JSON list of C-alpha atoms in Angstrom, two decimals:
[
{"chain": "A", "resi": 960, "resn": "MET", "atom": "CA", "xyz": [-39.53, 31.76, -0.59]},
{"chain": "A", "resi": 961, "resn": "CYS", "atom": "CA", "xyz": [-39.17, 35.65, -0.89]},
{"chain": "A", "resi": 962, "resn": "TYR", "atom": "CA", "xyz": [-36.15, 37.97, 0.85]},
{"chain": "A", "resi": 963, "resn": "LEU", "atom": "CA", "xyz": [-36.15, 41.44, 1.64]},
{"chain": "A", "resi": 964, "resn": "PHE", "atom": "CA", "xyz": [-32.87, 42.70, 2.50]},
{"chain": "A", "resi": 965, "resn": "SER", "atom": "CA", "xyz": [-32.70, 46.24, 4.45]},
{"chain": "A", "resi": 966, "resn": "ALA", "atom": "CA", "xyz": [-31.01, 48.31, 6.67]},
{"chain": "A", "resi": 967, "resn": "ASP", "atom": "CA", "xyz": [-31.62, 50.96, 9.01]},
{"chain": "A", "resi": 968, "resn": "ASP", "atom": "CA", "xyz": [-29.32, 53.70, 7.97]},
{"chain": "A", "resi": 969, "resn": "ASN", "atom": "CA", "xyz": [-26.93, 52.81, 10.71]},
{"chain": "A", "resi": 970, "resn": "GLY", "atom": "CA", "xyz": [-24.51, 50.60, 9.28]},
{"chain": "A", "resi": 971, "resn": "HIS", "atom": "CA", "xyz": [-26.50, 47.45, 9.04]},
{"chain": "A", "resi": 972, "resn": "VAL", "atom": "CA", "xyz": [-28.31, 45.41, 6.21]},
{"chain": "A", "resi": 973, "resn": "TYR", "atom": "CA", "xyz": [-30.68, 42.33, 7.29]},
{"chain": "A", "resi": 974, "resn": "ARG", "atom": "CA", "xyz": [-32.59, 40.18, 5.77]},
{"chain": "A", "resi": 975, "resn": "SER", "atom": "CA", "xyz": [-36.07, 38.66, 6.71]},
{"chain": "A", "resi": 976, "resn": "GLU", "atom": "CA", "xyz": [-37.79, 35.88, 4.88]},
{"chain": "A", "resi": 977, "resn": "THR", "atom": "CA", "xyz": [-41.45, 34.56, 3.61]},
{"chain": "A", "resi": 978, "resn": "THR", "atom": "CA", "xyz": [-42.71, 32.38, 1.79]},
{"chain": "A", "resi": 979, "resn": "VAL", "atom": "CA", "xyz": [-43.86, 33.35, -1.67]},
{"chain": "A", "resi": 980, "resn": "GLY", "atom": "CA", "xyz": [-47.74, 32.47, -0.54]},
{"chain": "A", "resi": 981, "resn": "GLU", "atom": "CA", "xyz": [-47.40, 34.81, 2.36]},
{"chain": "A", "resi": 982, "resn": "PHE", "atom": "CA", "xyz": [-45.84, 38.00, -0.06]},
{"chain": "A", "resi": 983, "resn": "PRO", "atom": "CA", "xyz": [-46.04, 40.09, 0.03]},
{"chain": "A", "resi": 984, "resn": "GLY", "atom": "CA", "xyz": [-46.97, 39.87, 4.05]},
{"chain": "A", "resi": 985, "resn": "GLY", "atom": "CA", "xyz": [-45.77, 38.36, 6.93]},
{"chain": "A", "resi": 986, "resn": "PHE", "atom": "CA", "xyz": [-41.92, 38.86, 6.23]},
{"chain": "A", "resi": 987, "resn": "ARG", "atom": "CA", "xyz": [-40.16, 37.21, 9.39]},
{"chain": "A", "resi": 988, "resn": "ASN", "atom": "CA", "xyz": [-37.19, 35.66, 11.22]},
{"chain": "A", "resi": 989, "resn": "THR", "atom": "CA", "xyz": [-35.04, 38.78, 10.49]},
{"chain": "A", "resi": 990, "resn": "ARG", "atom": "CA", "xyz": [-31.00, 38.60, 11.17]},
{"chain": "A", "resi": 991, "resn": "LEU", "atom": "CA", "xyz": [-28.26, 40.68, 10.65]},
{"chain": "A", "resi": 992, "resn": "VAL", "atom": "CA", "xyz": [-26.59, 39.81, 7.80]},
{"chain": "A", "resi": 993, "resn": "LEU", "atom": "CA", "xyz": [-23.46, 42.35, 7.04]},
{"chain": "A", "resi": 994, "resn": "GLN", "atom": "CA", "xyz": [-22.68, 45.57, 10.30]},
{"chain": "A", "resi": 995, "resn": "ASP", "atom": "CA", "xyz": [-20.42, 48.06, 9.63]},
{"chain": "A", "resi": 996, "resn": "SER", "atom": "CA", "xyz": [-19.87, 52.14, 10.12]},
{"chain": "A", "resi": 997, "resn": "LYS", "atom": "CA", "xyz": [-23.08, 54.40, 9.71]},
{"chain": "A", "resi": 998, "resn": "PHE", "atom": "CA", "xyz": [-21.68, 55.78, 6.35]},
{"chain": "A", "resi": 999, "resn": "ALA", "atom": "CA", "xyz": [-20.10, 52.22, 4.80]},
{"chain": "A", "resi": 1000, "resn": "LEU", "atom": "CA", "xyz": [-23.50, 50.17, 4.64]},
{"chain": "A", "resi": 1001, "resn": "PHE", "atom": "CA", "xyz": [-26.13, 53.52, 4.05]},
{"chain": "A", "resi": 1002, "resn": "GLU", "atom": "CA", "xyz": [-28.58, 52.90, 2.09]},
{"chain": "A", "resi": 1003, "resn": "GLY", "atom": "CA", "xyz": [-29.96, 52.73, -1.59]},
{"chain": "A", "resi": 1004, "resn": "GLY", "atom": "CA", "xyz": [-29.57, 48.15, -1.57]},
{"chain": "A", "resi": 1005, "resn": "ALA", "atom": "CA", "xyz": [-30.10, 45.21, -3.68]},
{"chain": "A", "resi": 1006, "resn": "VAL", "atom": "CA", "xyz": [-29.09, 42.20, -4.29]},
{"chain": "A", "resi": 1007, "resn": "TYR", "atom": "CA", "xyz": [-28.90, 39.91, -7.84]},
{"chain": "A", "resi": 1008, "resn": "ARG", "atom": "CA", "xyz": [-28.22, 36.03, -8.80]},
{"chain": "A", "resi": 1009, "resn": "VAL", "atom": "CA", "xyz": [-25.44, 36.18, -10.81]},
{"chain": "A", "resi": 1010, "resn": "GLN", "atom": "CA", "xyz": [-27.34, 34.25, -14.23]},
{"chain": "A", "resi": 1011, "resn": "GLY", "atom": "CA", "xyz": [-25.82, 30.74, -14.68]},
{"chain": "A", "resi": 1012, "resn": "THR", "atom": "CA", "xyz": [-24.66, 30.33, -11.02]},
{"chain": "A", "resi": 1013, "resn": "ASN", "atom": "CA", "xyz": [-25.76, 30.14, -7.00]},
{"chain": "A", "resi": 1014, "resn": "THR", "atom": "CA", "xyz": [-23.66, 33.20, -6.65]},
{"chain": "A", "resi": 1015, "resn": "TYR", "atom": "CA", "xyz": [-25.38, 36.51, -5.33]},
{"chain": "A", "resi": 1016, "resn": "LEU", "atom": "CA", "xyz": [-24.14, 39.34, -5.44]},
{"chain": "A", "resi": 1017, "resn": "LEU", "atom": "CA", "xyz": [-25.19, 42.67, -2.31]},
{"chain": "A", "resi": 1018, "resn": "LEU", "atom": "CA", "xyz": [-24.76, 45.99, -3.51]},
{"chain": "A", "resi": 1019, "resn": "TRP", "atom": "CA", "xyz": [-24.38, 48.29, -1.02]},
{"chain": "A", "resi": 1020, "resn": "GLU", "atom": "CA", "xyz": [-24.30, 52.70, -1.10]},
{"chain": "A", "resi": 1021, "resn": "SER", "atom": "CA", "xyz": [-21.97, 53.88, 1.40]},
{"chain": "A", "resi": 1022, "resn": "ILE", "atom": "CA", "xyz": [-21.00, 57.60, 1.93]},
{"chain": "A", "resi": 1023, "resn": "GLY", "atom": "CA", "xyz": [-17.00, 57.46, 1.77]},
{"chain": "A", "resi": 1024, "resn": "GLY", "atom": "CA", "xyz": [-14.78, 59.80, 4.27]},
{"chain": "A", "resi": 1025, "resn": "ASP", "atom": "CA", "xyz": [-14.91, 62.88, 2.17]},
{"chain": "A", "resi": 1026, "resn": "GLY", "atom": "CA", "xyz": [-19.21, 63.00, 1.89]},
{"chain": "A", "resi": 1027, "resn": "ARG", "atom": "CA", "xyz": [-18.69, 61.59, -1.56]},
{"chain": "A", "resi": 1028, "resn": "ARG", "atom": "CA", "xyz": [-21.41, 58.20, -2.50]},
{"chain": "A", "resi": 1029, "resn": "TYR", "atom": "CA", "xyz": [-19.55, 54.68, -4.20]},
{"chain": "A", "resi": 1030, "resn": "TYR", "atom": "CA", "xyz": [-21.34, 51.86, -4.22]},
{"chain": "A", "resi": 1031, "resn": "ARG", "atom": "CA", "xyz": [-19.86, 48.39, -2.02]},
{"chain": "A", "resi": 1032, "resn": "SER", "atom": "CA", "xyz": [-20.28, 44.96, -3.04]},
{"chain": "A", "resi": 1033, "resn": "PHE", "atom": "CA", "xyz": [-21.05, 41.16, -1.70]},
{"chain": "A", "resi": 1034, "resn": "THR", "atom": "CA", "xyz": [-21.36, 37.68, -2.16]},
{"chain": "A", "resi": 1035, "resn": "ALA", "atom": "CA", "xyz": [-22.82, 34.42, -1.53]},
{"chain": "A", "resi": 1036, "resn": "GLN", "atom": "CA", "xyz": [-23.42, 31.08, -2.76]},
{"chain": "A", "resi": 1037, "resn": "GLY", "atom": "CA", "xyz": [-26.87, 31.12, -2.72]},
{"chain": "A", "resi": 1038, "resn": "LEU", "atom": "CA", "xyz": [-29.48, 34.78, -0.72]},
{"chain": "A", "resi": 1039, "resn": "THR", "atom": "CA", "xyz": [-28.70, 32.59, 3.08]},
{"chain": "A", "resi": 1040, "resn": "GLY", "atom": "CA", "xyz": [-25.11, 32.40, 2.64]},
{"chain": "A", "resi": 1041, "resn": "GLN", "atom": "CA", "xyz": [-22.21, 34.27, 4.44]},
{"chain": "A", "resi": 1042, "resn": "TRP", "atom": "CA", "xyz": [-22.04, 37.98, 2.72]},
{"chain": "A", "resi": 1043, "resn": "GLN", "atom": "CA", "xyz": [-18.05, 38.30, 1.58]},
{"chain": "A", "resi": 1044, "resn": "PRO", "atom": "CA", "xyz": [-16.46, 40.83, 0.19]},
{"chain": "A", "resi": 1045, "resn": "LEU", "atom": "CA", "xyz": [-16.09, 41.44, -3.32]},
{"chain": "A", "resi": 1046, "resn": "ALA", "atom": "CA", "xyz": [-14.88, 45.21, -4.00]},
{"chain": "A", "resi": 1047, "resn": "ALA", "atom": "CA", "xyz": [-15.90, 46.60, -0.82]},
{"chain": "A", "resi": 1048, "resn": "THR", "atom": "CA", "xyz": [-13.37, 49.68, 0.36]},
{"chain": "A", "resi": 1049, "resn": "GLU", "atom": "CA", "xyz": [-12.58, 52.84, -0.18]},
{"chain": "A", "resi": 1050, "resn": "ALA", "atom": "CA", "xyz": [-9.90, 52.12, -2.02]},
{"chain": "A", "resi": 1051, "resn": "ASN", "atom": "CA", "xyz": [-11.14, 49.07, -3.76]},
{"chain": "A", "resi": 1052, "resn": "PRO", "atom": "CA", "xyz": [-15.21, 49.90, -4.67]},
{"chain": "A", "resi": 1053, "resn": "PHE", "atom": "CA", "xyz": [-17.48, 48.38, -7.00]},
{"chain": "A", "resi": 1054, "resn": "ALA", "atom": "CA", "xyz": [-18.19, 51.41, -8.33]},
{"chain": "A", "resi": 1055, "resn": "ARG", "atom": "CA", "xyz": [-16.77, 55.06, -7.23]},
{"chain": "A", "resi": 1056, "resn": "ALA", "atom": "CA", "xyz": [-15.67, 57.85, -8.62]},
{"chain": "A", "resi": 1057, "resn": "THR", "atom": "CA", "xyz": [-12.25, 56.81, -8.39]},
{"chain": "A", "resi": 1058, "resn": "ASN", "atom": "CA", "xyz": [-12.74, 53.77, -10.24]},
{"chain": "A", "resi": 1059, "resn": "VAL", "atom": "CA", "xyz": [-14.44, 54.65, -13.49]},
{"chain": "A", "resi": 1060, "resn": "THR", "atom": "CA", "xyz": [-13.69, 56.51, -16.45]},
{"chain": "A", "resi": 1061, "resn": "PHE", "atom": "CA", "xyz": [-16.30, 59.60, -18.05]},
{"chain": "A", "resi": 1062, "resn": "PRO", "atom": "CA", "xyz": [-15.36, 59.22, -21.89]},
{"chain": "A", "resi": 1063, "resn": "SER", "atom": "CA", "xyz": [-16.58, 63.13, -22.11]},
{"chain": "A", "resi": 1064, "resn": "GLY", "atom": "CA", "xyz": [-15.34, 64.02, -19.08]},
{"chain": "A", "resi": 1065, "resn": "ALA", "atom": "CA", "xyz": [-16.02, 64.07, -14.84]},
{"chain": "A", "resi": 1066, "resn": "TRP", "atom": "CA", "xyz": [-18.93, 65.43, -14.83]},
{"chain": "A", "resi": 1067, "resn": "THR", "atom": "CA", "xyz": [-19.98, 63.79, -10.55]},
{"chain": "A", "resi": 1068, "resn": "ARG", "atom": "CA", "xyz": [-17.77, 62.91, -8.23]},
{"chain": "A", "resi": 1069, "resn": "ASP", "atom": "CA", "xyz": [-21.21, 60.65, -6.65]},
{"chain": "A", "resi": 1070, "resn": "ILE", "atom": "CA", "xyz": [-22.00, 57.19, -7.77]},
{"chain": "A", "resi": 1071, "resn": "SER", "atom": "CA", "xyz": [-25.79, 57.14, -6.24]},
{"chain": "A", "resi": 1072, "resn": "HIS", "atom": "CA", "xyz": [-28.71, 55.19, -5.70]},
{"chain": "A", "resi": 1073, "resn": "GLY", "atom": "CA", "xyz": [-28.41, 52.71, -8.90]},
{"chain": "A", "resi": 1074, "resn": "GLU", "atom": "CA", "xyz": [-29.53, 50.02, -9.63]},
{"chain": "A", "resi": 1075, "resn": "LEU", "atom": "CA", "xyz": [-27.64, 47.20, -12.09]},
{"chain": "A", "resi": 1076, "resn": "VAL", "atom": "CA", "xyz": [-29.22, 46.16, -15.95]},
{"chain": "A", "resi": 1077, "resn": "ARG", "atom": "CA", "xyz": [-30.40, 42.66, -15.38]},
{"chain": "A", "resi": 1078, "resn": "ALA", "atom": "CA", "xyz": [-30.97, 40.21, -17.95]},
{"chain": "A", "resi": 1079, "resn": "GLY", "atom": "CA", "xyz": [-34.84, 39.61, -17.42]},
{"chain": "A", "resi": 1080, "resn": "ASN", "atom": "CA", "xyz": [-37.75, 41.16, -15.70]},
{"chain": "A", "resi": 1081, "resn": "ASP", "atom": "CA", "xyz": [-38.91, 38.81, -13.18]},
{"chain": "A", "resi": 1082, "resn": "GLN", "atom": "CA", "xyz": [-38.48, 37.95, -8.85]},
{"chain": "A", "resi": 1083, "resn": "THR", "atom": "CA", "xyz": [-35.37, 36.90, -9.67]},
{"chain": "A", "resi": 1084, "resn": "MET", "atom": "CA", "xyz": [-33.11, 39.52, -10.43]},
{"chain": "A", "resi": 1085, "resn": "THR", "atom": "CA", "xyz": [-30.09, 37.90, -12.55]},
{"chain": "A", "resi": 1086, "resn": "ILE", "atom": "CA", "xyz": [-27.74, 39.80, -14.42]},
{"chain": "A", "resi": 1087, "resn": "ASN", "atom": "CA", "xyz": [-25.68, 38.77, -16.53]},
{"chain": "A", "resi": 1088, "resn": "PRO", "atom": "CA", "xyz": [-22.46, 38.88, -15.34]},
{"chain": "A", "resi": 1089, "resn": "CYS", "atom": "CA", "xyz": [-19.97, 39.31, -18.45]},
{"chain": "A", "resi": 1090, "resn": "ARG", "atom": "CA", "xyz": [-22.30, 42.20, -20.07]},
{"chain": "A", "resi": 1091, "resn": "LEU", "atom": "CA", "xyz": [-22.77, 44.35, -16.15]},
{"chain": "A", "resi": 1092, "resn": "GLN", "atom": "CA", "xyz": [-24.02, 47.73, -17.06]},
{"chain": "A", "resi": 1093, "resn": "PHE", "atom": "CA", "xyz": [-25.43, 49.69, -13.55]},
{"chain": "A", "resi": 1094, "resn": "LEU", "atom": "CA", "xyz": [-27.78, 52.62, -14.63]},
{"chain": "A", "resi": 1095, "resn": "TYR", "atom": "CA", "xyz": [-26.54, 56.01, -11.15]},
{"chain": "A", "resi": 1096, "resn": "GLN", "atom": "CA", "xyz": [-27.72, 58.96, -9.68]},
{"chain": "A", "resi": 1097, "resn": "GLY", "atom": "CA", "xyz": [-24.92, 61.45, -10.02]},
{"chain": "A", "resi": 1098, "resn": "LEU", "atom": "CA", "xyz": [-24.24, 65.44, -9.21]},
{"chain": "A", "resi": 1099, "resn": "ASN", "atom": "CA", "xyz": [-22.21, 68.49, -10.44]},
{"chain": "A", "resi": 1100, "resn": "PRO", "atom": "CA", "xyz": [-19.22, 68.55, -7.55]},
{"chain": "A", "resi": 1101, "resn": "SER", "atom": "CA", "xyz": [-20.06, 72.10, -7.37]},
{"chain": "A", "resi": 1102, "resn": "ALA", "atom": "CA", "xyz": [-23.78, 71.78, -6.44]},
{"chain": "A", "resi": 1103, "resn": "GLY", "atom": "CA", "xyz": [-25.42, 72.67, -3.53]},
{"chain": "A", "resi": 1104, "resn": "GLY", "atom": "CA", "xyz": [-28.33, 73.95, -1.34]},
{"chain": "A", "resi": 1105, "resn": "ASP", "atom": "CA", "xyz": [-31.51, 72.06, -0.50]},
{"chain": "A", "resi": 1106, "resn": "TYR", "atom": "CA", "xyz": [-31.21, 68.21, -0.73]},
{"chain": "A", "resi": 1107, "resn": "ALA", "atom": "CA", "xyz": [-34.63, 68.36, -2.40]},
{"chain": "A", "resi": 1108, "resn": "GLN", "atom": "CA", "xyz": [-33.65, 70.81, -5.18]},
{"chain": "A", "resi": 1109, "resn": "LEU", "atom": "CA", "xyz": [-30.15, 69.37, -5.99]},
{"chain": "A", "resi": 1110, "resn": "PRO", "atom": "CA", "xyz": [-30.14, 68.81, -9.78]},
{"chain": "A", "resi": 1111, "resn": "TYR", "atom": "CA", "xyz": [-28.99, 65.37, -9.87]},
{"chain": "A", "resi": 1112, "resn": "ARG", "atom": "CA", "xyz": [-28.74, 63.38, -13.42]},
{"chain": "A", "resi": 1113, "resn": "LEU", "atom": "CA", "xyz": [-28.21, 59.82, -15.01]},
{"chain": "A", "resi": 1114, "resn": "GLY", "atom": "CA", "xyz": [-25.43, 58.46, -15.58]},
{"chain": "A", "resi": 1115, "resn": "LEU", "atom": "CA", "xyz": [-25.02, 54.45, -17.36]},
{"chain": "A", "resi": 1116, "resn": "LEU", "atom": "CA", "xyz": [-21.40, 52.43, -16.05]},
{"chain": "A", "resi": 1117, "resn": "THR", "atom": "CA", "xyz": [-20.63, 49.43, -18.55]},
{"chain": "A", "resi": 1118, "resn": "GLN", "atom": "CA", "xyz": [-18.08, 46.87, -17.64]},
{"chain": "A", "resi": 1119, "resn": "THR", "atom": "CA", "xyz": [-15.34, 46.68, -20.73]},
{"chain": "A", "resi": 1120, "resn": "ASN", "atom": "CA", "xyz": [-12.61, 45.32, -18.50]},
{"chain": "A", "resi": 1121, "resn": "SER", "atom": "CA", "xyz": [-14.36, 41.37, -18.43]},
{"chain": "A", "resi": 1122, "resn": "SER", "atom": "CA", "xyz": [-12.37, 38.35, -20.03]}
]
């Protein structure tokens, strides 16, 4: 099976499915898999397989009470499993400017439109849980103006606290 996870920008995350033979068309059996407030599950989601396990990690971009973007995380045993919170609140996020360090000084307060670096380059989106790296876009906190013209730049978070 092939699975598509999507959001409606109203706090709902859905899973649809199709067979490999029908891919990329034929998505059906759409199910609501997560629900929260509009900004708590906003956009920029992805699902990864944790290498060597049947565990999956779902990351979803959120907008905090301060208007800054960050990521929440959930895990499930299998792609059709029940998603359980991992680091899923503003106070305990997967990635937020408040729980990461910037070696040359904080240049952003937003962790937005991110993607984990994968262990391979196939459709399974497998990640190595012992060497997490997260490529994201950040924004100078004093930047303003037209959204399409904002001066976003890339950053790379690297896990340093793994046992």
